[in-house]
Short mmCIF file of C-alpha atoms in Angstrom, two decimals:
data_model
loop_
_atom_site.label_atom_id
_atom_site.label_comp_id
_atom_site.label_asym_id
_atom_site.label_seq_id
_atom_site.Cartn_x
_atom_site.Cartn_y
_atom_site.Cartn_z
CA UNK A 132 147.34 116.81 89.99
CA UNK A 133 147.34 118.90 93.55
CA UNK A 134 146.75 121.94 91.79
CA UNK A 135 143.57 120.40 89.66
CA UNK A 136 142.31 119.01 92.75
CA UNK A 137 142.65 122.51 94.64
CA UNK A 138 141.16 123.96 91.67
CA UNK A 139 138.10 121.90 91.48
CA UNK A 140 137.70 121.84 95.22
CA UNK A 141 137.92 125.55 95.23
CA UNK A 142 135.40 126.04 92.15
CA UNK A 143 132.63 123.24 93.08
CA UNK A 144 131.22 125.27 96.43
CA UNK A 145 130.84 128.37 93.82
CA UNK A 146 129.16 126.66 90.69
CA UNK A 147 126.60 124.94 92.87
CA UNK A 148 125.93 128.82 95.28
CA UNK A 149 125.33 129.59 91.33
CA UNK A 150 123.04 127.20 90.76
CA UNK A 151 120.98 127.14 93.89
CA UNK A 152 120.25 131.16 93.05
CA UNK A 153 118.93 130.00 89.45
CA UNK A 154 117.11 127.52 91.22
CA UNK A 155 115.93 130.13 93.99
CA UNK A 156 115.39 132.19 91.35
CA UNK A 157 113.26 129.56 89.32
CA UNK A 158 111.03 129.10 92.30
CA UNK A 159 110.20 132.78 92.66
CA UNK A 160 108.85 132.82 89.34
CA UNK A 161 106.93 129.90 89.16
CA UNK A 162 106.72 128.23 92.67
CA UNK A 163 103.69 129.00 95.56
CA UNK A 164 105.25 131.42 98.15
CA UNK A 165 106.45 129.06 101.02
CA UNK A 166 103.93 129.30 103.65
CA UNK A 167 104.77 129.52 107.64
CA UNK A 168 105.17 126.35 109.59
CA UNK A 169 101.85 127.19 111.19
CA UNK A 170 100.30 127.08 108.19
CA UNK A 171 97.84 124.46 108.17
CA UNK A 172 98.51 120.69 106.40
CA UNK A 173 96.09 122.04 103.45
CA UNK A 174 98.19 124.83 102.45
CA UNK A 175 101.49 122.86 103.34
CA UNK A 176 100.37 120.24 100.69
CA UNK A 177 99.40 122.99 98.31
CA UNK A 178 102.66 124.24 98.33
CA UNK A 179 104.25 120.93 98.14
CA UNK A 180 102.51 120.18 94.64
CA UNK A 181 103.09 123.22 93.39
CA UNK A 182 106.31 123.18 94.18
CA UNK A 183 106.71 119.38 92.52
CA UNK A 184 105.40 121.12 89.99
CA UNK A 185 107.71 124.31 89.09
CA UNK A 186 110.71 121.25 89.56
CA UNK A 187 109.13 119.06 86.98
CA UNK A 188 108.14 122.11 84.37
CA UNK A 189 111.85 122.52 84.08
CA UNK A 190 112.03 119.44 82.25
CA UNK A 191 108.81 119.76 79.92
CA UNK A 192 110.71 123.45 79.32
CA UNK A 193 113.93 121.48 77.65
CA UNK A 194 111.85 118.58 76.06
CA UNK A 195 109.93 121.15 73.99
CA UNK A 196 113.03 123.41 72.97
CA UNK A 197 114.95 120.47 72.19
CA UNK A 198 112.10 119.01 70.35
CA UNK A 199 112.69 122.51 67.43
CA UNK A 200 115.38 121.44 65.78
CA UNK A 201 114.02 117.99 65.40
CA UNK A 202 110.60 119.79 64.02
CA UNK A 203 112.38 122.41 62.16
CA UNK A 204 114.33 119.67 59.86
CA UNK A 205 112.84 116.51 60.28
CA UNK A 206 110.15 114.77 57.82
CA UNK A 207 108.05 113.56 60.42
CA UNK A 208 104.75 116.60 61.02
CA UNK A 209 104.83 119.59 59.64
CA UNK A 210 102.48 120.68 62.45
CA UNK A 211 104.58 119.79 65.06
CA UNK A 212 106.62 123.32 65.03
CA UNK A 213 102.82 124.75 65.90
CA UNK A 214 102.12 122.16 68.06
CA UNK A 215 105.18 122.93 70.22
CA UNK A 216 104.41 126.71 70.55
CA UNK A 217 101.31 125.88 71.98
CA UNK A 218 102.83 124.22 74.45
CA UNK A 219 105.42 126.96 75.51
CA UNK A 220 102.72 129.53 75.42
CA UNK A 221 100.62 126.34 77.74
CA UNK A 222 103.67 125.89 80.26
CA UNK A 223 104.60 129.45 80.76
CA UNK A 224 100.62 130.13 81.39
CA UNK A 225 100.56 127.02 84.02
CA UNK A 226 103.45 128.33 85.48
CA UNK A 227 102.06 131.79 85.79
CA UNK A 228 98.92 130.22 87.59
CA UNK A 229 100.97 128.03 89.70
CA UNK A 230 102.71 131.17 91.10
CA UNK A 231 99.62 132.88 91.94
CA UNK A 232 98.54 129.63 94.26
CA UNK A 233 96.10 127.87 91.58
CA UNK A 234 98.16 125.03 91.43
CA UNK A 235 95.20 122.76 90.26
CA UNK A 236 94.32 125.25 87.44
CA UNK A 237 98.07 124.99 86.69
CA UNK A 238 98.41 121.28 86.73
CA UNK A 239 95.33 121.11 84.21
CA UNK A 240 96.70 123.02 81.91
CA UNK A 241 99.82 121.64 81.98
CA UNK A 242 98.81 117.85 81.68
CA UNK A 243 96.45 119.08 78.65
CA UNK A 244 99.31 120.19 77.07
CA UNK A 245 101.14 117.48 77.43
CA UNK A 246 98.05 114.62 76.55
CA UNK A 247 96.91 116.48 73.72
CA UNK A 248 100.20 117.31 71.88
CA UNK A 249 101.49 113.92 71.49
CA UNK A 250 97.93 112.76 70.58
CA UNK A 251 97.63 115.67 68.33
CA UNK A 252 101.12 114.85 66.93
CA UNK A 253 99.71 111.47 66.02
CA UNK A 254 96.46 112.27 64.47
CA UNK A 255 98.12 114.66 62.06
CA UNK A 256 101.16 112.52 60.75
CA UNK A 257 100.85 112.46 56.73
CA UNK A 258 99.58 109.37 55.67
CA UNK A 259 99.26 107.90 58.97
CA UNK A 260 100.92 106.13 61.17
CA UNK A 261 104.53 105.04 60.79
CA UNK A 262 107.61 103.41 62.73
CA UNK A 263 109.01 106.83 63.38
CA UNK A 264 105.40 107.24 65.56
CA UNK A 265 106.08 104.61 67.81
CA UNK A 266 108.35 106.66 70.21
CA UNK A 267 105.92 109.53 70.54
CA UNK A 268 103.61 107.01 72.20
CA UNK A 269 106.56 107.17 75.08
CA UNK A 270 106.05 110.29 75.90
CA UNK A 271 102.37 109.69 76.40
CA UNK A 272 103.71 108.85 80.14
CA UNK A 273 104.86 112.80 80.47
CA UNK A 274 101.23 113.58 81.69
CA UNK A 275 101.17 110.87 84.23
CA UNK A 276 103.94 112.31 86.04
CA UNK A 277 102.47 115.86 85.82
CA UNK A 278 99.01 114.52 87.06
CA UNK A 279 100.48 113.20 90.04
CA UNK A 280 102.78 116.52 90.17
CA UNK A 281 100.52 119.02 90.25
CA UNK A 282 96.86 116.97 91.05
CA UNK A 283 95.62 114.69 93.67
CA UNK A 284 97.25 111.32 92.96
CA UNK A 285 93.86 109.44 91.88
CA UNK A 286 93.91 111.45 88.49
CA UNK A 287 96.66 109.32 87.16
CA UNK A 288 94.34 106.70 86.04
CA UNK A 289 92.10 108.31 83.82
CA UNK A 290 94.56 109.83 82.63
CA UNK A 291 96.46 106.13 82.03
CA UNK A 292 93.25 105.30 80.47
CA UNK A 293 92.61 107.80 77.95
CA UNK A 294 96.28 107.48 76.85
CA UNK A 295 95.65 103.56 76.65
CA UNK A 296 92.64 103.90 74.71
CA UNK A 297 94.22 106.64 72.23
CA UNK A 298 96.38 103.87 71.78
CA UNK A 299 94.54 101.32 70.73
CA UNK A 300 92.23 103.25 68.63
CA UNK A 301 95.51 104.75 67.17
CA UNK A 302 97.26 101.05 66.10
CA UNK A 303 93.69 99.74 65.76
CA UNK A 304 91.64 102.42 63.71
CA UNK A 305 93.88 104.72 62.39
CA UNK A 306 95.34 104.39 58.68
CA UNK A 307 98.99 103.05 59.07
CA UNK A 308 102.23 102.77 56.54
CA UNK A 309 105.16 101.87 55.66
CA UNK A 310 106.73 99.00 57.60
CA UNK A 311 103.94 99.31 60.81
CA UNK A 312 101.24 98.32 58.27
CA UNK A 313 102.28 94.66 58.12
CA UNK A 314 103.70 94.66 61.51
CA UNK A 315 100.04 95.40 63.16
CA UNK A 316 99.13 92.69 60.97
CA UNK A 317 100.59 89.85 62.92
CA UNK A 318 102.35 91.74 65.88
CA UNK A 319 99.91 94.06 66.96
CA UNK A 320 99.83 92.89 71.06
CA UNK A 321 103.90 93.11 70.82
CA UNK A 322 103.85 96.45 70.20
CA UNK A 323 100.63 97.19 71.83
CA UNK A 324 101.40 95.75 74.72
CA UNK A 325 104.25 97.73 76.15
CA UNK A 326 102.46 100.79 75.84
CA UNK A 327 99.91 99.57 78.08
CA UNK A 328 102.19 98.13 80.31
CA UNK A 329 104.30 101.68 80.66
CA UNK A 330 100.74 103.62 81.26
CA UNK A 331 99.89 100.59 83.39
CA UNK A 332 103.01 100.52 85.78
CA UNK A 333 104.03 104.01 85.66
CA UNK A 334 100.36 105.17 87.26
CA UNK A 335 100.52 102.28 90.09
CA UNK A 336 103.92 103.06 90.61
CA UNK A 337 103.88 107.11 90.87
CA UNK A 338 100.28 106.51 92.78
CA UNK A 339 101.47 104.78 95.43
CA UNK A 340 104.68 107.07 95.66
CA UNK A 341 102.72 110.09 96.19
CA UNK A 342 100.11 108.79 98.48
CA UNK A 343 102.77 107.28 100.58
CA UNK A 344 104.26 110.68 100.42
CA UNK A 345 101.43 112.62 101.58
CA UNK A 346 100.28 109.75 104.46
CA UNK A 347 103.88 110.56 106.23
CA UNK A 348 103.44 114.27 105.74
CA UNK A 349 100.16 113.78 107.48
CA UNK A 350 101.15 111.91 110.07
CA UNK A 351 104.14 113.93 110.94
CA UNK A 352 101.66 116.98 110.73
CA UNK A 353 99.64 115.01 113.59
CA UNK A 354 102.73 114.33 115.55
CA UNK A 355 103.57 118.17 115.62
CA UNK A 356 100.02 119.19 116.31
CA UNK A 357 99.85 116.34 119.27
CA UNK A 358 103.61 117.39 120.25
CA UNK A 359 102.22 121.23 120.36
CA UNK A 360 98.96 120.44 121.89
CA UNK A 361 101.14 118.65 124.53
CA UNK A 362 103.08 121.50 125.33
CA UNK A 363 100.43 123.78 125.08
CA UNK A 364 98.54 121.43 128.36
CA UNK A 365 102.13 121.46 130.22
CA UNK A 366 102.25 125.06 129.70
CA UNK A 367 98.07 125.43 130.92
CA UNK A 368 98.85 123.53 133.84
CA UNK A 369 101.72 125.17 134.90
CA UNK A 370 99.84 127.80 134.75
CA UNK A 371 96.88 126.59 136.70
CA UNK A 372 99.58 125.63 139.38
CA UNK A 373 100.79 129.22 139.77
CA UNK A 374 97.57 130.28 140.04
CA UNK A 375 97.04 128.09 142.81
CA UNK A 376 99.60 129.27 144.17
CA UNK A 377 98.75 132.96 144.27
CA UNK A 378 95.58 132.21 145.62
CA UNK A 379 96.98 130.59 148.61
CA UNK A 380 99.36 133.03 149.11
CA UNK A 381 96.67 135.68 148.59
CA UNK A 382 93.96 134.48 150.99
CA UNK A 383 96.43 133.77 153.62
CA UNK A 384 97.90 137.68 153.58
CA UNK A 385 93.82 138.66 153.46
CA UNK A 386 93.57 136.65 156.08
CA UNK A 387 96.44 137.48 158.57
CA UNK A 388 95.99 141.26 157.56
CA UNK A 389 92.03 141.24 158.48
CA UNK A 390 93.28 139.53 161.97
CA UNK A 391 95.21 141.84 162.92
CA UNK A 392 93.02 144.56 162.01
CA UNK A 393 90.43 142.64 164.55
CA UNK A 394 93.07 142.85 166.76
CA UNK A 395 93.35 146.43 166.72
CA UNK A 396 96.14 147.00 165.21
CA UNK A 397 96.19 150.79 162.68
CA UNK A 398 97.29 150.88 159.08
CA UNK A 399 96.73 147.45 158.35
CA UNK A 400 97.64 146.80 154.71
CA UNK A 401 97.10 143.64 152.91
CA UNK A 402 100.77 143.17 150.69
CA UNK A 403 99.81 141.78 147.25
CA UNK A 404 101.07 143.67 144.46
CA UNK A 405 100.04 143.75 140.56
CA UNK A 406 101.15 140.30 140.29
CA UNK A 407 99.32 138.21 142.23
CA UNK A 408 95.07 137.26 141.05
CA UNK A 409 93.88 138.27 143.84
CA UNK A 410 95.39 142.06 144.20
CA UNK A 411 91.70 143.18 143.19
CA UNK A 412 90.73 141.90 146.06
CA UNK A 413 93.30 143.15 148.30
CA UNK A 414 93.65 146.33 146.84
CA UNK A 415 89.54 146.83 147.64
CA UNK A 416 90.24 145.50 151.40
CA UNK A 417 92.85 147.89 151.68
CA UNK A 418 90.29 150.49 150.91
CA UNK A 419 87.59 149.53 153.20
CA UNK A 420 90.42 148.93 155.81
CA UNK A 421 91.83 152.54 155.51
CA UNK A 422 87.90 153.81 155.68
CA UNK A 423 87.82 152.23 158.98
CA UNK A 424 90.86 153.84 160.26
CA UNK A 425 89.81 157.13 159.13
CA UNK A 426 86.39 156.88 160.72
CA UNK A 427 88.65 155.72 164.23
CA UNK A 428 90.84 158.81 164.35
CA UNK A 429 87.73 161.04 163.28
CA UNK A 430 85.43 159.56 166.27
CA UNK A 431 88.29 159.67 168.66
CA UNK A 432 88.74 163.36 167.31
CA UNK A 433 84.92 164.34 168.22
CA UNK A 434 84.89 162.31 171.37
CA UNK A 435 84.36 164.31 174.45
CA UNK A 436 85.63 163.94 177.62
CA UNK A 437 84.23 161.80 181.17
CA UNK A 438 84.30 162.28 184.21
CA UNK A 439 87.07 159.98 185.23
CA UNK A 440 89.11 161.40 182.42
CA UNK A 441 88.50 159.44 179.25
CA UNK A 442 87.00 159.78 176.35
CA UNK A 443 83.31 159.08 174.55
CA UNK A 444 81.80 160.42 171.78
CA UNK A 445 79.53 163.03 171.85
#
């Protein structure tokens, strides 16, 4: 028993590394590329459907290939082999699409496939419909969950309501046999009836799901943008404060290095370097200030001598 735990233990972290790199793998080939976290909420929710979407195609993949055999050896259509080419050749073109970002091209084509092929299924079942029939209307709820995969949540109710009228015009209109025949006869709302209430529940339900889903990304979308815009103003006015700050310290060395050059005093510089605002400024007063000092020594150079020994320019 030690050893099959240690074995299992030691196997588990390696079987699901293999699986996440299928699933990586998946996603490459049939997922939106991620986008950055500064991507805006549009293309965030973009990705997040067609994302949704690549996870839930993995399923309609394995419905349809499981669904040969059954078509390959059952009685039931003899168009249904045909019918679920189409939609591999439908789901592999969807999932091309919804790798090259058109996830709402992607999602209609994939809901098509999966409205029309049990209603196609349906229509084409040799001398019409039978018992066997009944659980094909089931999967009529497939494109529900794709609509609300792929598309904006609101088209889950047509959808619901095509399916619910193919229904009824199906068990109402259509030819039946066998054992359904007499059934519709006196039964017809039992068996009507859950059908609707499947379409029904299953398009409130997966409505309100996604909605909900998208409100919270929303909001926590706002919260990030207030949280940046937040830092973004305690960053500005830091920055303002600094600034302040260099202008103070700026006009007060302008101002105690002009003094002293009133004063008299030679080689006055004003000491602001590169990183202060106002070292434009300073760096021009230093010119003008070095001018003056220039023209000093060159009058005091020409300057001739007085009388009482001094001397004034000539």
């Amino acid at each position: 028993m030690n050893n099959l735990s240690t074995f299992s233990s030691d196997q588990a972290p390696g079987k699901l590394q293999k699986g996440s790199r299928l699933l990586r793998l998946w996603y490459r080939m049939t997922s939106p590329p991620e986008p950055d976290e500064s991507a805006p909420f549009e293309e965030r929710e973009l990705f997040r459907r067609g994302r949704t979407g690549s996870q839930i195609s993995i399923f309609l993949f394995i419905l349809v290939l499981i669904s040969y055999p059954a078509a390959l050896t059952g009685p039931h259509n003899p168009l249904l082999i045909i019918i679920l080419t189409v939609d591999l050749f439908g789901l592999t073109l969807a999932m091309l699409l919804n790798r090259s970002k058109k996830v709402t091209v992607a999602g209609i084509v994939v809901v098509l496939c999966m409205t029309v092929s049990p209603i196609v299924d349906i229509l084409t079942i040799p001398g019409g419909v039978n018992t066997s029939a009944l659980t094909v209307f089931v999967l009529l709820v497939l494109p529900l969950m794709c609509a609300v995969s792929f598309l904006s949540p609101w088209w889950v109710f047509p959808i619901a309501a095509i399916n619910s009228l193919f229904a009824l015009y199906a068990l109402l209109i259509m030819p039946s046999s066998g054992e359904l025949h007499e059934v519709l006869k006196v039964g017809f709302p039992g068996i009507f009836t859950p059908i609707l209430l499947s379409q029904a529940i299953v398009s409130i339900v997966s409505f309100l799901w996604v909605r909900g889903a998208v409100q919270a990304l929303r909001r926590a979308d706002q919260a990030e943008e207030i949280a940046e815009y937040e830092r973004r103003e305690v960053e500005r006015q830091k920055q303002e404060i600094d600034q302040k700050k260099q202008i103070d310290y700026g006009i007060e060395q302008i101002l105690v290095s002009l003094n002293k050059a009133a004063n008299g005093e030679a080689d006055v510089k004003v000491p602001l370097d590169q990183n202060n605002i106002l070292w434009r400024v300073g760096y021009s007063i230093n010119n003008l200030l070095a001018r003056i000092h220039a023209f000093r020594e060159e009058r005091l150079e020409l300057a001739e001598p007085s009388d009482d020994g001094s001397y004034a320019p000539s």
